[in-house]
Short mmCIF file of C-alpha atoms and ligand atoms in Angstrom, two decimals:
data_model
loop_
_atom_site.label_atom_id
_atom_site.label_comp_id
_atom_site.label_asym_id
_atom_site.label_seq_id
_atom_site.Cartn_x
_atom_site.Cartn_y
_atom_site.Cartn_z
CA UNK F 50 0.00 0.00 0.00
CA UNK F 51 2.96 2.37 0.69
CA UNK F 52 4.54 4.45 -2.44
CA UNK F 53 7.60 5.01 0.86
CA UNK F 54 10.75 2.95 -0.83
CA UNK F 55 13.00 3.55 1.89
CA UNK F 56 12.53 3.93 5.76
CA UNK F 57 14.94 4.77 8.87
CA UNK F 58 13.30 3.40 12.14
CA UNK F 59 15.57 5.50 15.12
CA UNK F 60 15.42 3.40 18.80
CA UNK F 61 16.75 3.94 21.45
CA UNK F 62 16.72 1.44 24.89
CA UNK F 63 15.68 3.09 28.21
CA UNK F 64 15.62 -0.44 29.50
CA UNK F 65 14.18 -3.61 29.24
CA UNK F 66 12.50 -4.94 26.01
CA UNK F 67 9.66 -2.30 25.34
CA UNK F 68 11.12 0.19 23.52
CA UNK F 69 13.11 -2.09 20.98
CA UNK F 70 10.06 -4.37 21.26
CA UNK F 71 7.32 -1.61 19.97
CA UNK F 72 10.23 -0.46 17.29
CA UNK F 73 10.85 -3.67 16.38
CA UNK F 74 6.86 -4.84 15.65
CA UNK F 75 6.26 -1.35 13.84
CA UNK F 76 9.08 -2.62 11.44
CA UNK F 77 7.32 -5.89 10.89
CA UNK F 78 4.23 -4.44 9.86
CA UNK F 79 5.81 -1.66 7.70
CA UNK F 80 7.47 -4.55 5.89
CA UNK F 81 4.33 -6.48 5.06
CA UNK F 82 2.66 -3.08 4.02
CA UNK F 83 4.83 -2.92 1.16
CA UNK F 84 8.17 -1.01 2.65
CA UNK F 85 11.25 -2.03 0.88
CA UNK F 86 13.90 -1.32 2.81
CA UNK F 87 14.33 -0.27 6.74
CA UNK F 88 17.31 0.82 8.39
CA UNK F 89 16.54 0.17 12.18
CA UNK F 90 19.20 2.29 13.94
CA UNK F 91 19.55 1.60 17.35
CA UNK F 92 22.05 2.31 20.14
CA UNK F 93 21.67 -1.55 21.22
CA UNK F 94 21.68 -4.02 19.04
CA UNK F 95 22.10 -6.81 21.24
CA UNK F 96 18.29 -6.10 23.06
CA UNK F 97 16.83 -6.74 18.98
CA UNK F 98 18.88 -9.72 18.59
CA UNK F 99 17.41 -11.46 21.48
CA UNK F 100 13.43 -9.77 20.43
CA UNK F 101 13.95 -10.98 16.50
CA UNK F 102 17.63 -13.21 15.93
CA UNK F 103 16.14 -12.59 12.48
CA UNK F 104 16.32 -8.97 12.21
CA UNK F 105 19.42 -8.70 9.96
CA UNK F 106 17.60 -10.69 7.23
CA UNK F 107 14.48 -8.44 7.28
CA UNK F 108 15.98 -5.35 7.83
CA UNK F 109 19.86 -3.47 7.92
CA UNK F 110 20.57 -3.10 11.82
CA UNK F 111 22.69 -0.14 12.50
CA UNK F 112 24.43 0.79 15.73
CA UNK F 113 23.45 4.51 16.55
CA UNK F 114 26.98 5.79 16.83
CA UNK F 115 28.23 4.63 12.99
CA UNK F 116 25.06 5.85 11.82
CA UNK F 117 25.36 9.16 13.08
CA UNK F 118 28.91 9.33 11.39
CA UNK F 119 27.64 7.74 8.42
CA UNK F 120 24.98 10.67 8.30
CA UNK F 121 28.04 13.21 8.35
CA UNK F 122 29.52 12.07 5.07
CA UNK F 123 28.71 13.71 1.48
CA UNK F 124 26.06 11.15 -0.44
CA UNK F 125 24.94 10.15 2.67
CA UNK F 126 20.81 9.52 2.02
CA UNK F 127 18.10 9.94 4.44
CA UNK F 128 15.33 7.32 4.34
CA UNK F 129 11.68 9.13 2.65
CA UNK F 130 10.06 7.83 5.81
CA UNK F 131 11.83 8.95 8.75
CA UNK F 132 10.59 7.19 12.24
CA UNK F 133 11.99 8.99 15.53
CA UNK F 134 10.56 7.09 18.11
CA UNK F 135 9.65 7.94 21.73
CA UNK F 136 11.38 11.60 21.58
CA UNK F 137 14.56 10.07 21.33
CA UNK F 138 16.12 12.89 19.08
CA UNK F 139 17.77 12.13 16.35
CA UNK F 140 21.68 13.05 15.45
CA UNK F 141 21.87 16.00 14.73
CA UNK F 142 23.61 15.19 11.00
CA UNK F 143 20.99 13.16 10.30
CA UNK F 144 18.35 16.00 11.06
CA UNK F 145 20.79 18.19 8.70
CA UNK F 146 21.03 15.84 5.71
CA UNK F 147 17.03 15.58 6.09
CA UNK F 148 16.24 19.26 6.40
CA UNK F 149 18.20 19.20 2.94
CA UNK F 150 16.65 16.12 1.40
CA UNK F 151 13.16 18.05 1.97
CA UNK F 152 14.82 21.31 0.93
CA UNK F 153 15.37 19.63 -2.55
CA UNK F 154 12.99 17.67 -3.18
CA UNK F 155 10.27 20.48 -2.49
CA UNK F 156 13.21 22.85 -5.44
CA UNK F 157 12.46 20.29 -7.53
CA UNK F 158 8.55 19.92 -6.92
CA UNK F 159 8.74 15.78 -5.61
CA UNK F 160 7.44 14.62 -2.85
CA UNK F 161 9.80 15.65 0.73
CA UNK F 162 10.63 12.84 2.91
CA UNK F 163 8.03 12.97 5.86
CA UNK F 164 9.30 12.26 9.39
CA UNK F 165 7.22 11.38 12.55
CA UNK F 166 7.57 11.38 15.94
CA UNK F 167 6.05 7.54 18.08
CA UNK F 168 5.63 8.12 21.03
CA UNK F 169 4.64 6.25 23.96
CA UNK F 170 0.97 4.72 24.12
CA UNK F 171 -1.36 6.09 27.10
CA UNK F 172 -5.14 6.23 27.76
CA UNK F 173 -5.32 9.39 29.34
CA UNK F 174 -7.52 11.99 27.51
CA UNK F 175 -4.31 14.45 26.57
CA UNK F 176 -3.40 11.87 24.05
CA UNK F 177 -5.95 13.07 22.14
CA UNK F 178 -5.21 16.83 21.81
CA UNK F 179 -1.46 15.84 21.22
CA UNK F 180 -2.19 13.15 18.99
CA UNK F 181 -1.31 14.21 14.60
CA UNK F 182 0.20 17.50 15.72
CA UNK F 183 3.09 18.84 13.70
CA UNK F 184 6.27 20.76 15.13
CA UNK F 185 8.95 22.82 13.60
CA UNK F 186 12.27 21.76 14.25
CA UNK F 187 14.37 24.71 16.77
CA UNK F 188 16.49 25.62 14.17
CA UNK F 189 15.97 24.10 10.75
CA UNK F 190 12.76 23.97 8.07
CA UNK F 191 11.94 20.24 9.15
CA UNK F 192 8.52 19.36 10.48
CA UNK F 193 7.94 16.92 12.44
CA UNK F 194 4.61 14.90 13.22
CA UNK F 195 3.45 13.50 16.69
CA UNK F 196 1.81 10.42 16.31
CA UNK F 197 0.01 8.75 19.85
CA UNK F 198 -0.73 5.05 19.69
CA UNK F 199 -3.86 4.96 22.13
CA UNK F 200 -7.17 3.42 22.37
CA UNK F 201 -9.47 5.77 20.71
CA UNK F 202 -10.44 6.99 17.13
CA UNK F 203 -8.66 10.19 17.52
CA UNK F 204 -5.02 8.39 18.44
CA UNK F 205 -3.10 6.15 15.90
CA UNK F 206 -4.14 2.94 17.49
CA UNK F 207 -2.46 0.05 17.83
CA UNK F 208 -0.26 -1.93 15.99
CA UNK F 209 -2.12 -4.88 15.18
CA UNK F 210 -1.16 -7.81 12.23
CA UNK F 211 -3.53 -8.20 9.51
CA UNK F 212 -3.55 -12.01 10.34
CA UNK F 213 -3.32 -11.54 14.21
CA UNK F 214 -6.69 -13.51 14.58
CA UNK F 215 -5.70 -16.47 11.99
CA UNK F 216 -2.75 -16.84 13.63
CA UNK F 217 -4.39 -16.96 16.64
CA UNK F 218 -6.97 -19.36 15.44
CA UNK F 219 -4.13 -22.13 14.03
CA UNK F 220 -2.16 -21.85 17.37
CA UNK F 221 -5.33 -22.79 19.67
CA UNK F 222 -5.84 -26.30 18.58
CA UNK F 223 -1.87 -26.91 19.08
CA UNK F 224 -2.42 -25.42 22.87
CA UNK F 225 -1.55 -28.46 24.73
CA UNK F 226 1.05 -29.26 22.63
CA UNK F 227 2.71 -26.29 23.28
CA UNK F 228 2.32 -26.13 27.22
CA UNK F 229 3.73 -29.45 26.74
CA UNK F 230 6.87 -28.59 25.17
CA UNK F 231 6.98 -26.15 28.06
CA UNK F 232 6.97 -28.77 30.61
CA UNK F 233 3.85 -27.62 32.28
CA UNK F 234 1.13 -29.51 32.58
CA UNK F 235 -1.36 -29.38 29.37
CA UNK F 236 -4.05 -29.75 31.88
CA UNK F 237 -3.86 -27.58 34.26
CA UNK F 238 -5.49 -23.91 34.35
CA UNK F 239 -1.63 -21.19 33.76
CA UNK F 240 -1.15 -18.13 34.70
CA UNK F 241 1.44 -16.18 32.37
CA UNK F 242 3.74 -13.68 34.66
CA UNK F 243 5.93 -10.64 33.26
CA UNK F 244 6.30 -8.20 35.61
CA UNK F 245 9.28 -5.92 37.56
CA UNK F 246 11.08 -6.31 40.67
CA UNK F 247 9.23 -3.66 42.41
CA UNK F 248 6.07 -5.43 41.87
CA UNK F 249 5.26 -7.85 44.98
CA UNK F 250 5.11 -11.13 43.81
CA UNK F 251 4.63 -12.40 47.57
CA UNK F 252 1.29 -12.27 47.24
CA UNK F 253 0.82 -14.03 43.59
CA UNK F 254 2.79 -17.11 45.65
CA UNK F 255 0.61 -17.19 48.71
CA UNK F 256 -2.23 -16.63 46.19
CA UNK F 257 -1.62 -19.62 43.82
CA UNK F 258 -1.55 -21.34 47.00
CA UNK F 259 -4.90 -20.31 48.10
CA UNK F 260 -6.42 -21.53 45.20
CA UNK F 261 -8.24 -24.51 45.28
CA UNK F 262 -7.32 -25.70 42.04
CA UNK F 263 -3.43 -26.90 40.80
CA UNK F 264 -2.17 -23.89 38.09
CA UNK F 265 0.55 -24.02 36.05
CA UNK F 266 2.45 -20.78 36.45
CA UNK F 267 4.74 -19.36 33.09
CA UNK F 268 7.64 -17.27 34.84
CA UNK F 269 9.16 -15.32 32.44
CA UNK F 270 12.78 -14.50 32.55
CA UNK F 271 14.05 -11.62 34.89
CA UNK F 272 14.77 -10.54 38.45
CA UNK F 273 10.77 -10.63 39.54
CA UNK F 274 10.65 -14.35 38.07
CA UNK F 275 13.20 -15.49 39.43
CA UNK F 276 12.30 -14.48 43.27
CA UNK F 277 9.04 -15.82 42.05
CA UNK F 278 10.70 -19.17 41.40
CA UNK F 279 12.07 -19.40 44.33
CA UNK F 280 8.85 -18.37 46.21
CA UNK F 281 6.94 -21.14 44.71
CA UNK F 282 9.86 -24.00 45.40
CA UNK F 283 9.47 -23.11 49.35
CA UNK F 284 5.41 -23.50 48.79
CA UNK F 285 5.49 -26.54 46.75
CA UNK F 286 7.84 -27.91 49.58
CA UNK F 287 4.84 -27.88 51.58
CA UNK F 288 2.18 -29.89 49.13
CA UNK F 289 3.66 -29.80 45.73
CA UNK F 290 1.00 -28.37 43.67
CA UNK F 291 1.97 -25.56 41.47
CA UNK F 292 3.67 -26.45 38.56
CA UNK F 293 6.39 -23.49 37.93
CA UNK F 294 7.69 -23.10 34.63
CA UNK F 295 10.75 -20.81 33.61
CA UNK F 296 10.09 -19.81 29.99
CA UNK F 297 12.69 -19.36 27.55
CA UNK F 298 12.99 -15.71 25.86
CA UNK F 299 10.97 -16.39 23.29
CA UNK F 300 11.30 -14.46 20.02
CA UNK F 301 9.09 -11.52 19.88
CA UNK F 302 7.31 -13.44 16.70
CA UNK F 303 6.20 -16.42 19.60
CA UNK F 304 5.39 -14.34 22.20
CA UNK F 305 1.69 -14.46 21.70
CA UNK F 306 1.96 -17.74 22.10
CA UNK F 307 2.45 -17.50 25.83
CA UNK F 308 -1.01 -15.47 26.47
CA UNK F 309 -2.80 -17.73 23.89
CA UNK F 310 -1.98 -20.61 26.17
CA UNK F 311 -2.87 -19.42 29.53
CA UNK F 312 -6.16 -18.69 31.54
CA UNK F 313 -4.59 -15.45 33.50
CA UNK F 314 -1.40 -13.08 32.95
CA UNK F 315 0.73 -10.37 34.80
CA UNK F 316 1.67 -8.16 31.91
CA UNK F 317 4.18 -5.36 32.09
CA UNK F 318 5.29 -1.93 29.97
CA UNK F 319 3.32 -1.27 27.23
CA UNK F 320 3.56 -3.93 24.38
CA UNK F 321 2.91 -7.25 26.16
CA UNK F 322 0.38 -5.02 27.93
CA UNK F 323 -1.29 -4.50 23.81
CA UNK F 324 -0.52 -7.95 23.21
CA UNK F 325 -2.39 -9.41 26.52
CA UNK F 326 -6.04 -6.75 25.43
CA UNK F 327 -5.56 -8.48 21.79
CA UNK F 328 -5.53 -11.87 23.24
CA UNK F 329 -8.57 -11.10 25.17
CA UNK F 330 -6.21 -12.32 28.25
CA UNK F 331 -7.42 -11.77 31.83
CA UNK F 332 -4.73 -9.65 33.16
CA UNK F 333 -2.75 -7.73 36.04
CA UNK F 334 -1.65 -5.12 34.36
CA UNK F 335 1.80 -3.96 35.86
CA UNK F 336 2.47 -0.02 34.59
CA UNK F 337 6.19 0.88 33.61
CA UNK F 338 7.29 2.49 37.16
CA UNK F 339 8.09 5.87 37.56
CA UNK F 340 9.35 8.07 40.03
CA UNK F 341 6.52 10.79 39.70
CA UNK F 342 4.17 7.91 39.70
CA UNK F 343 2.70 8.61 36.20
CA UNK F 344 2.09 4.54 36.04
CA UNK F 345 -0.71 5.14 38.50
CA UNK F 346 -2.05 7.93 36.14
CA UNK F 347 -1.71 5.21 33.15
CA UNK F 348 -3.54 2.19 35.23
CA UNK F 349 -6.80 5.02 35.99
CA UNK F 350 -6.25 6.30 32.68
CA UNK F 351 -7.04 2.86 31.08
CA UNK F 352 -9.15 1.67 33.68
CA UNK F 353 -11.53 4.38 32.93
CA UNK F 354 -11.81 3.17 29.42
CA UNK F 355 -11.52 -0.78 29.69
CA UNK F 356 -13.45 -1.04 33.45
CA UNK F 357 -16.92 0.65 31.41
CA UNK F 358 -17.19 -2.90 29.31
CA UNK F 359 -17.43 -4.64 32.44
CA UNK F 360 -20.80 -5.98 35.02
CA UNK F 361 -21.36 -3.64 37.69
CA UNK F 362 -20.69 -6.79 39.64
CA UNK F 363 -17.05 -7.68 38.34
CA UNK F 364 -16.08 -3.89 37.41
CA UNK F 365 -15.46 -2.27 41.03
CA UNK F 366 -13.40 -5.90 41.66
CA UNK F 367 -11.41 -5.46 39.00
CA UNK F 368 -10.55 -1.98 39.16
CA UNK F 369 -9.55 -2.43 42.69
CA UNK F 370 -7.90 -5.53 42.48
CA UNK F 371 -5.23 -3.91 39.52
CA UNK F 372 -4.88 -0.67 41.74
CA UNK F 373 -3.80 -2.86 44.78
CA UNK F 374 -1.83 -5.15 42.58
CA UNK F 375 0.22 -1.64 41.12
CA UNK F 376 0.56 -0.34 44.45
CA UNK F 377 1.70 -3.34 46.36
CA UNK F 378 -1.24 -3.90 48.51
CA UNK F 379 -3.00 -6.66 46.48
CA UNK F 380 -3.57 -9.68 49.83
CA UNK F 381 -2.96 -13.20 48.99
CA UNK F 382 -6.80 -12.73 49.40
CA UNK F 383 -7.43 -10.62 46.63
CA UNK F 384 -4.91 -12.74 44.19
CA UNK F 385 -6.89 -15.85 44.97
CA UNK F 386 -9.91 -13.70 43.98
CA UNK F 387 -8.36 -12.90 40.87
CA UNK F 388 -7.34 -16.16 39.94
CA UNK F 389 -11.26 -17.43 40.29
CA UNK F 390 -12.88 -14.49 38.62
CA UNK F 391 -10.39 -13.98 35.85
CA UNK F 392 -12.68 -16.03 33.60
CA UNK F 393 -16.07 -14.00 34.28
CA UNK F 394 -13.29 -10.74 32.47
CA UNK F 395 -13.45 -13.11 29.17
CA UNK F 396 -16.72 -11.31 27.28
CA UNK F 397 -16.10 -7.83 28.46
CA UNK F 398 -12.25 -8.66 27.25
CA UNK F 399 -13.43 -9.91 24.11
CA UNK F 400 -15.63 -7.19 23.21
CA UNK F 401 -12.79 -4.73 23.78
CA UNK F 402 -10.87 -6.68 21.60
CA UNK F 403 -13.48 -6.35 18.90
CA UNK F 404 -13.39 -2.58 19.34
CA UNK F 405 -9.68 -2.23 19.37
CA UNK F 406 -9.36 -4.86 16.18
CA UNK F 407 -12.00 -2.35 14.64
CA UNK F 408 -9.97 1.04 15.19
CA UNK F 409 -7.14 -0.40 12.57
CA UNK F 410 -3.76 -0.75 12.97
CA UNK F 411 -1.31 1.83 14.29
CA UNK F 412 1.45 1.03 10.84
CA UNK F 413 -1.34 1.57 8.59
CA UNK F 414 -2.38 4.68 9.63
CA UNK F 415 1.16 6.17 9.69
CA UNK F 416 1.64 5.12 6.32
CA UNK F 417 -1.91 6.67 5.56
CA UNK F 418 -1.12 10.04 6.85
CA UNK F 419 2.16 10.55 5.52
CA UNK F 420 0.58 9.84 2.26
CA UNK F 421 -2.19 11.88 1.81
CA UNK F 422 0.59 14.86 3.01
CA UNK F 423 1.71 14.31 -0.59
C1 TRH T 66 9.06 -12.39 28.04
C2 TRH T 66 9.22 -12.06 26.58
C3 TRH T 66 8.97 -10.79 26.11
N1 TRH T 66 9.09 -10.53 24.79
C4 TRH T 66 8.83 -9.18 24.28
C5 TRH T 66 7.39 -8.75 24.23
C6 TRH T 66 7.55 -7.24 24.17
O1 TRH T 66 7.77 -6.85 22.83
C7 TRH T 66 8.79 -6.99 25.01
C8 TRH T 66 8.46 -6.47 26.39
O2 TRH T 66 8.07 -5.16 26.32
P1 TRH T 66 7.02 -4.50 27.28
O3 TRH T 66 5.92 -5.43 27.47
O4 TRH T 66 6.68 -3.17 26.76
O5 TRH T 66 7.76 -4.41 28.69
P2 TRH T 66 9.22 -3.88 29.13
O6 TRH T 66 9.18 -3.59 30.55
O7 TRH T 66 10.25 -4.84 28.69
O8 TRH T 66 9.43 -2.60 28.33
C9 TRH T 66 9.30 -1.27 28.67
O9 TRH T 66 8.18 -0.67 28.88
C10 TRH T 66 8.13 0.62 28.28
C11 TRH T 66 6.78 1.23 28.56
C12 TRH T 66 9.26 1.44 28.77
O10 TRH T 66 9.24 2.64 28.14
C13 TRH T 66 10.54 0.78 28.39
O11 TRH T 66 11.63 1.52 28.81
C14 TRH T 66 10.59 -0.61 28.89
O12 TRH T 66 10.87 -0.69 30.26
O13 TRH T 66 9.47 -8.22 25.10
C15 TRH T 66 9.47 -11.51 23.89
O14 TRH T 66 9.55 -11.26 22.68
N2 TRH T 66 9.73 -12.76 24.36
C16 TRH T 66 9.62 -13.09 25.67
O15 TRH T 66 9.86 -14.25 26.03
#
């Protein structure tokens, strides 16, 4: 669908996964809407690698520091489609040899390179107002466009596959299978958890334990699994009835896989968080956390949009229950509760889906907009 030939995808890593993770899955769907080439310039490689070990084939991978040298040298080409993502300012020779590209291109009546600005997705009504908003750039004649993923008509959306749902359809019969390869038990009810180390996972042990059924608990890797891990081995000590699995890093292309299989997740940051609402997942959501506590701002924010598509009877619990969870106060209690009302989320989840599905995905829309600026 795109007449773009060439784009640069810019990423840099805070920390974690998220930020190469969301960079990474834009690039994918660029790619099967008809992009030729990416550059995907990033300041570490090593965090793609382990998200896609097939990145190099689908894209050129470029370490931030050659590629703002390359962008110093005469003949040196800026992409047509230029993708800054999450404010992460671009060099400034690269925001030179743009501001020219434009410069002639525009001399010679053709269409200028257009350059956007991702940034990070959020519920809260600001979105909104910010949302398609062009900037000038401090000192050169380079605008810039501020595109907000979010959940709403007036925000970019999200990025969502064009087969996301037949994919999802020819994993499900395969379900046990896969659990299986996992070494949990094909059986048994699993709860998926991704979360940080600030997040108390105390009381998703003594929780599991509560329950009055056997689950099969996917740890992801990290610091929070691993004191999770060892939580469960001193519970299981006494009665031996959660089956604890550590998950491999799966690559980003599989991760679905993980929420398709289970009953009930902890999600984290912002794109398993996406990836958990498309699944129609029953989830914990744990917000990216922040000094200033702006993740407590993001839970509400959402809450006030997802919490709506819920009974009266189920939305106070669940609105609660995530608050608590965020803050550190959830009870082994209120875990438990989770655990056994998690399933009663299902038709309020999958009607969000639905709406979410219908909004269109984030990639197209880019593409859409910088085209009709032609
Ligand atoms: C566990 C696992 C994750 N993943 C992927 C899924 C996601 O693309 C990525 C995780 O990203 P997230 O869910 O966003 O969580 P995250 O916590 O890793 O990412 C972040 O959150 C952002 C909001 C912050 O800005 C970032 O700085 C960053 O902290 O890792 C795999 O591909 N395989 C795996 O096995």
């Amino acid at each position: 669908m795109t007449q773009f030939e060439s784009t640069d995808i810019f990423c840099r890593v805070i920390d974690n996964f998220g930020d190469a993770g969301v960079c990474w899955r834009l690039a994918r769907r660029l790619l099967s809407l008809g992009v030729k080439r990416i550059r995907f310039i990033t300041d570490h490689p090593e965090v793609l690698a382990k998200l896609a070990p097939d990145a190099e084939k689908l894209a050129r991978v470029v370490p931030w520091d050659s590629f703002a040298l390359e962008a110093q040298k005469p003949g040196f080409e800026p992409a047509d489609l230029v993708i800054e993502t999450f404010g992460c300012r671009l060099p400034e020779s690269y925001d030179e040899a743009l501001a020219r590209k434009r410069a002639l291109a525009i001399a010679a009546d053709q269409r200028p390179p257009f350059y956007f600005n991702l940034d990070y997705l959020s519920a809260e009504d600001w979105v909104e107002e910010s949302h398609n908003i062009s900037g000038l750039h401090p000192r050169l004649d380079l605008p810039k466009l501020w595109f907000f993923p979010g959940f709403t008509d007036r925000t970019g959306g999200l990025l969502i596959e064009d087969d996301y749902e037949a994919e999802k359809e020819s994993f499900m019969p395969g379900k046990k299978d896969f659990l299986a390869s996992l070494h949990a038990g094909p059986e048994l009810p699993t709860l998926f958890v991704f979360c940080y180390p600030v997040n108390r996972v105390e009381a998703l042990a003594k929780g599991l334990a509560l329950s009055d059924k056997p689950w099969n608990v996917l740890i992801a890797p990290g610091e929070a699994g691993d004191k999770l891990e060892g939580l469960l081995k001193t519970i299981n000590a006494r009665g031996d009835r959660i089956r604890a699995v550590r998950t491999p890093f799966l690559p980003q292309t599989e991760f679905d896989r993980l929420l398709w299989a289970s009953d009930a997740g902890i999600i984290r940051g912002e794109d398993s968080f996406v990836r958990a609402q498309l699944a129609g997942l029953p989830f914990l959501w744990s917000t990216y956390p922040t000094e200033d506590h702006a993740h407590r701002v993001k839970l509400d924010a959402w809450l006030d949009r997802f919490v709506p598509e819920l009974p009266a009877s189920l939305a106070e619990r669940y609105r609660a229950t995530s608050v608590e969870w965020l803050e550190g106060a959830l009870s082994p209690e209120g875990f438990r509760d989770f655990l056994e009302f998690a399933p009663m989320l299902r038709p309020a989840l999958a009607q969000w889906q639905r709406k979410l599905l219908s909004r269109g995905d984030l990639a197209r829309h880019m593409l859409e907009r910088a085209q009709n600026a032609l």
